[in-house]
mmCIF file of C-alpha atoms in Angstrom:
data_model
loop_
_atom_site.group_PDB
_atom_site.id
_atom_site.type_symbol
_atom_site.label_atom_id
_atom_site.label_comp_id
_atom_site.label_asym_id
_atom_site.label_seq_id
_atom_site.Cartn_x
_atom_site.Cartn_y
_atom_site.Cartn_z
ATOM 1 C CA MET A 44 67.089 29.663 30.827
ATOM 2 C CA THR A 45 64.594 29.048 32.643
ATOM 3 C CA LEU A 46 62.483 26.228 33.714
ATOM 4 C CA MET A 47 59.483 27.384 31.622
ATOM 5 C CA THR A 48 61.490 27.335 28.624
ATOM 6 C CA ASN A 49 63.107 23.480 29.576
ATOM 7 C CA LEU A 50 59.321 22.597 29.839
ATOM 8 C CA LEU A 51 58.372 24.127 26.418
ATOM 9 C CA GLU A 52 60.739 22.026 24.919
ATOM 10 C CA ASN A 53 58.601 19.490 25.536
ATOM 11 C CA THR A 54 55.824 21.407 23.641
ATOM 12 C CA GLN A 55 57.608 21.901 20.606
ATOM 13 C CA LYS A 56 57.700 18.034 20.075
ATOM 14 C CA ASP A 57 54.367 17.203 21.569
ATOM 15 C CA SER A 58 51.477 19.875 21.746
ATOM 16 C CA ARG A 59 49.844 18.298 24.310
ATOM 17 C CA LYS A 60 52.835 18.590 26.291
ATOM 18 C CA ASN A 61 52.248 22.097 27.656
ATOM 19 C CA PHE A 62 51.971 24.147 30.812
ATOM 20 C CA ALA A 63 48.494 23.657 31.630
ATOM 21 C CA ASP A 64 48.624 19.533 31.160
ATOM 22 C CA PHE A 65 52.138 19.949 33.220
ATOM 23 C CA TYR A 66 50.550 21.946 36.163
ATOM 24 C CA ASN A 67 47.840 19.122 36.363
ATOM 25 C CA THR A 68 49.804 15.987 35.781
ATOM 26 C CA PHE A 69 51.717 17.025 38.841
ATOM 27 C CA ASP A 70 49.028 18.340 41.085
ATOM 28 C CA LEU A 71 50.715 21.842 41.186
ATOM 29 C CA ASP A 72 47.519 22.944 42.789
ATOM 30 C CA ASN A 73 48.593 21.412 45.882
ATOM 31 C CA ILE A 74 51.481 24.057 46.211
ATOM 32 C CA PHE A 75 50.758 27.162 44.211
ATOM 33 C CA SER A 76 47.907 28.440 41.782
ATOM 34 C CA LYS A 77 48.350 28.474 38.261
ATOM 35 C CA PRO A 78 49.614 32.304 37.803
ATOM 36 C CA VAL A 79 52.002 31.908 40.659
ATOM 37 C CA ALA A 80 53.742 28.553 39.189
ATOM 38 C CA ASN A 81 54.000 30.167 35.977
ATOM 39 C CA PHE A 82 55.697 32.959 37.613
ATOM 40 C CA VAL A 83 58.009 30.798 39.184
ATOM 41 C CA LEU A 84 58.900 28.898 36.108
ATOM 42 C CA ASN A 85 59.938 32.027 34.394
ATOM 43 C CA GLY A 86 62.337 32.927 37.394
ATOM 44 C CA LYS A 87 59.764 36.195 37.641
ATOM 45 C CA ARG A 88 58.922 34.817 41.588
ATOM 46 C CA GLU A 89 60.013 33.286 44.668
ATOM 47 C CA VAL A 90 58.271 31.277 46.761
ATOM 48 C CA LYS A 91 58.860 29.600 50.431
ATOM 49 C CA ASN A 92 62.013 26.871 50.410
ATOM 50 C CA GLN A 93 62.596 28.727 46.899
ATOM 51 C CA GLN A 94 65.754 25.937 46.398
ATOM 52 C CA VAL A 95 63.548 22.827 47.036
ATOM 53 C CA VAL A 96 60.433 24.006 45.063
ATOM 54 C CA MET A 97 62.893 24.728 42.341
ATOM 55 C CA SER A 98 64.753 21.127 42.575
ATOM 56 C CA PHE A 99 61.550 19.739 42.899
ATOM 57 C CA LEU A 100 59.831 21.555 39.633
ATOM 58 C CA SER A 101 63.143 20.511 37.835
ATOM 59 C CA LYS A 102 62.746 17.169 38.783
ATOM 60 C CA CYS A 103 59.033 17.111 37.671
ATOM 61 C CA ILE A 104 60.593 18.467 33.964
ATOM 62 C CA SER A 105 62.939 15.791 33.427
ATOM 63 C CA ILE A 106 60.387 12.981 34.177
ATOM 64 C CA TYR A 107 57.644 14.623 31.855
ATOM 65 C CA ARG A 108 60.632 15.119 29.406
ATOM 66 C CA GLU A 109 61.338 11.072 29.677
ATOM 67 C CA HIS A 110 57.385 10.756 28.896
ATOM 68 C CA THR A 111 57.149 12.857 25.721
ATOM 69 C CA ARG A 112 57.565 11.439 22.345
ATOM 70 C CA ASP A 113 58.649 13.018 19.334
ATOM 71 C CA TYR A 114 55.461 14.053 16.875
ATOM 72 C CA VAL A 115 57.299 16.112 14.325
ATOM 73 C CA HIS A 116 60.035 13.627 13.004
ATOM 74 C CA PHE A 117 58.776 10.418 12.135
ATOM 75 C CA SER A 118 59.552 7.646 9.477
ATOM 76 C CA THR A 119 55.758 6.635 8.853
ATOM 77 C CA SER A 120 53.174 9.478 8.367
ATOM 78 C CA THR A 121 49.617 9.637 9.761
ATOM 79 C CA HIS A 122 48.031 8.257 6.193
ATOM 80 C CA ASP A 123 50.073 5.258 6.034
ATOM 81 C CA LEU A 124 49.292 4.224 9.796
ATOM 82 C CA TYR A 125 45.843 4.432 8.916
ATOM 83 C CA GLU A 126 46.330 2.837 5.786
ATOM 84 C CA GLU A 127 48.534 0.059 7.737
ATOM 85 C CA TYR A 128 45.549 -0.502 10.210
ATOM 86 C CA ASN A 129 42.868 -1.285 7.781
ATOM 87 C CA LEU A 130 45.333 -3.532 6.106
ATOM 88 C CA THR A 131 46.640 -5.422 9.182
ATOM 89 C CA HIS A 132 43.376 -5.703 11.371
ATOM 90 C CA GLU A 133 40.268 -7.755 10.354
ATOM 91 C CA ILE A 134 37.982 -5.225 11.174
ATOM 92 C CA GLY A 135 38.228 -2.052 9.380
ATOM 93 C CA ILE A 136 38.052 1.513 10.638
ATOM 94 C CA ILE A 137 36.442 4.748 9.020
ATOM 95 C CA PRO A 138 37.464 8.302 10.383
ATOM 96 C CA GLU A 139 34.559 8.210 12.586
ATOM 97 C CA SER A 140 35.702 5.571 14.175
ATOM 98 C CA LEU A 141 38.791 7.474 15.450
ATOM 99 C CA GLN A 142 36.277 9.625 17.316
ATOM 100 C CA VAL A 143 35.387 7.105 19.996
ATOM 101 C CA SER A 144 38.927 6.499 20.527
ATOM 102 C CA THR A 145 40.558 10.318 20.635
ATOM 103 C CA GLY A 146 37.643 12.138 21.419
ATOM 104 C CA ARG A 147 38.381 14.726 18.567
ATOM 105 C CA GLU A 148 36.186 16.034 15.833
ATOM 106 C CA VAL A 149 35.763 13.997 12.237
ATOM 107 C CA LEU A 150 37.394 17.362 10.417
ATOM 108 C CA ALA A 151 40.320 17.351 12.613
ATOM 109 C CA ILE A 152 40.866 13.358 12.071
ATOM 110 C CA ASN A 153 40.189 13.868 8.485
ATOM 111 C CA ARG A 154 43.407 16.634 8.207
ATOM 112 C CA ALA A 155 45.072 14.170 10.492
ATOM 113 C CA ILE A 156 45.239 11.361 8.301
ATOM 114 C CA SER A 157 45.231 13.276 4.979
ATOM 115 C CA ASP A 158 48.709 14.421 5.785
ATOM 116 C CA ASP A 159 48.032 18.015 5.984
ATOM 117 C CA GLU A 160 51.241 20.004 6.765
ATOM 118 C CA LYS A 161 49.249 22.221 9.058
ATOM 119 C CA SER A 162 48.377 19.246 11.265
ATOM 120 C CA ILE A 163 51.787 18.574 12.135
ATOM 121 C CA ASN A 164 51.671 18.074 15.567
ATOM 122 C CA ALA A 165 48.446 19.288 16.379
ATOM 123 C CA LYS A 166 46.980 18.088 19.333
ATOM 124 C CA ALA A 167 44.110 15.647 17.161
ATOM 125 C CA THR A 168 47.194 14.356 14.852
ATOM 126 C CA ASN A 169 48.865 12.963 17.824
ATOM 127 C CA ASP A 170 45.963 11.664 19.210
ATOM 128 C CA VAL A 171 44.881 9.736 15.760
ATOM 129 C CA ARG A 172 49.026 8.451 15.963
ATOM 130 C CA ASP A 173 48.384 7.165 19.222
ATOM 131 C CA ALA A 174 45.335 5.340 18.652
ATOM 132 C CA LEU A 175 46.933 3.954 15.459
ATOM 133 C CA GLU A 176 50.318 2.581 16.806
ATOM 134 C CA LEU A 177 49.320 1.783 20.059
ATOM 135 C CA ASP A 178 45.975 -0.072 18.810
ATOM 136 C CA LEU A 179 43.508 2.194 20.992
ATOM 137 C CA ILE A 180 40.418 1.463 19.030
ATOM 138 C CA SER A 181 37.808 -0.968 19.646
ATOM 139 C CA PRO A 182 35.532 -1.418 16.357
ATOM 140 C CA LYS A 183 33.607 -4.056 18.858
ATOM 141 C CA ARG A 184 32.509 -2.195 22.035
ATOM 142 C CA SER A 185 32.338 -3.769 24.709
ATOM 143 C CA LEU A 186 32.678 -3.443 28.590
ATOM 144 C CA ASP A 187 35.764 -5.513 28.895
ATOM 145 C CA SER A 188 37.480 -2.471 26.226
ATOM 146 C CA ILE A 189 35.900 0.492 27.912
ATOM 147 C CA PHE A 190 39.404 1.771 28.793
ATOM 148 C CA ASN A 191 40.901 0.852 25.357
ATOM 149 C CA ASN A 192 41.805 4.734 24.458
ATOM 150 C CA VAL A 193 43.725 7.834 24.024
ATOM 151 C CA MET A 194 41.964 9.034 26.835
ATOM 152 C CA ALA A 195 42.487 6.420 29.253
ATOM 153 C CA TYR A 196 46.045 6.130 28.115
ATOM 154 C CA GLN A 197 46.880 9.319 28.515
ATOM 155 C CA GLU A 198 45.554 9.329 32.103
ATOM 156 C CA LEU A 199 47.680 6.374 33.081
ATOM 157 C CA ASP A 200 50.500 8.417 31.656
ATOM 158 C CA ARG A 201 49.820 10.986 34.120
ATOM 159 C CA ARG A 202 49.391 9.252 36.917
ATOM 160 C CA LEU A 203 52.474 6.955 36.070
ATOM 161 C CA MET A 204 54.430 10.422 35.976
ATOM 162 C CA ARG A 205 52.971 11.516 39.552
ATOM 163 C CA ALA A 206 53.675 8.563 40.878
ATOM 164 C CA GLN A 207 57.292 8.964 39.626
ATOM 165 C CA ILE A 208 57.901 12.249 41.446
ATOM 166 C CA GLY A 209 55.921 10.940 45.034
ATOM 167 C CA ASP A 210 56.681 13.159 48.309
ATOM 168 C CA GLY A 211 58.577 15.600 45.619
ATOM 169 C CA LEU A 212 61.790 14.999 46.988
ATOM 170 C CA ASN A 213 62.768 11.271 45.808
ATOM 171 C CA ILE A 214 62.341 10.629 42.276
ATOM 172 C CA LYS A 215 61.629 7.477 41.417
ATOM 173 C CA THR A 216 62.362 5.233 37.992
ATOM 174 C CA ILE A 217 59.842 3.170 36.334
ATOM 175 C CA TYR A 218 61.860 0.414 37.813
ATOM 176 C CA ASP A 219 61.334 1.476 40.958
ATOM 177 C CA VAL A 220 57.761 2.147 40.472
ATOM 178 C CA SER A 221 57.522 -1.526 39.474
ATOM 179 C CA GLN A 222 59.244 -3.218 42.255
ATOM 180 C CA GLU A 223 56.853 -0.858 44.540
ATOM 181 C CA THR A 224 53.599 -1.341 42.910
ATOM 182 C CA LYS A 225 54.339 -5.272 41.169
ATOM 183 C CA ILE A 226 53.448 -3.852 37.936
ATOM 184 C CA PRO A 227 55.296 -5.494 35.684
ATOM 185 C CA THR A 228 57.488 -3.084 33.763
ATOM 186 C CA ASP A 229 56.935 -3.757 30.250
ATOM 187 C CA MET A 230 53.631 -2.837 31.059
ATOM 188 C CA LEU A 231 54.584 0.532 32.824
ATOM 189 C CA GLU A 232 56.998 1.274 29.730
ATOM 190 C CA ASN A 233 53.897 0.352 27.168
ATOM 191 C CA LEU A 234 50.853 1.837 29.397
ATOM 192 C CA SER A 235 48.920 1.050 26.101
ATOM 193 C CA LEU A 236 48.774 -3.001 26.951
ATOM 194 C CA ALA A 237 46.904 -2.060 30.572
ATOM 195 C CA CYS A 238 43.834 0.063 28.393
ATOM 196 C CA HIS A 239 43.245 -3.010 26.276
ATOM 197 C CA HIS A 240 41.747 -4.822 28.908
ATOM 198 C CA LYS A 241 39.158 -3.132 31.610
ATOM 199 C CA ASP A 242 40.368 -4.928 34.465
ATOM 200 C CA ASP A 243 44.427 -4.494 33.973
ATOM 201 C CA PHE A 244 43.508 -0.643 33.566
ATOM 202 C CA GLU A 245 41.600 -0.856 36.976
ATOM 203 C CA ASN A 246 44.628 -2.591 38.437
ATOM 204 C CA VAL A 247 47.308 -0.242 37.201
ATOM 205 C CA TYR A 248 45.402 3.073 37.928
ATOM 206 C CA ALA A 249 44.381 1.954 41.640
ATOM 207 C CA LYS A 250 48.182 0.763 42.278
ATOM 208 C CA LEU A 251 49.821 3.869 41.024
ATOM 209 C CA THR A 252 47.448 6.188 42.663
ATOM 210 C CA GLU A 253 48.488 4.483 45.548
ATOM 211 C CA LEU A 254 51.925 6.267 45.193
ATOM 212 C CA GLN A 255 50.322 9.701 44.852
ATOM 213 C CA ILE A 256 51.186 10.695 48.142
ATOM 214 C CA PRO A 257 51.294 14.336 49.953
ATOM 215 C CA TYR A 258 54.460 16.437 48.941
ATOM 216 C CA GLN A 259 56.795 17.083 51.805
ATOM 217 C CA PHE A 260 58.530 20.263 51.502
ATOM 218 C CA ASN A 261 55.358 22.641 51.707
#
């Protein structure tokens, strides 16, 4: 089994978790080009410091797996999440409201909340589920809620993963990252909390970025 096979197991759970996203999340462009990374992950090419690089990529995949949720097997449908949101929030939403939160087209959003079978594990559907489950929706937009959307949430998640791999040799747990940055563990485990308020988002983003040190095995 190749590392690429291990990586793509995440795609089966969340279609947004793919090779391109993995490559960008861990800043692999600092090590090799996309084609070379593809060959290495598929076991078709060796590189300098091969054993160290393969160990590094394996650690990256382990972190990536920990940050992958299962969007194929779920107990509550996207339609029910949408209905529940409108029942439990003072200000209701319509499909167009989810455009701002997800950056997706209304047609894709409508497919998601109608529980179209073909939409299961579609990127847009998974974004809609995140918006509804994590309350990444701001019916009353303001400067304070500018980062309360799925795109900002995903970016924080990528920065956390990059912080966890650190120098490429020593993997960090979320607890380790919390200790180094003084960001509360519960906020790192639930990054949507940091998205609800502008100051929280900017603070977490800045501190995670500080841990994105250059890889040490080149």
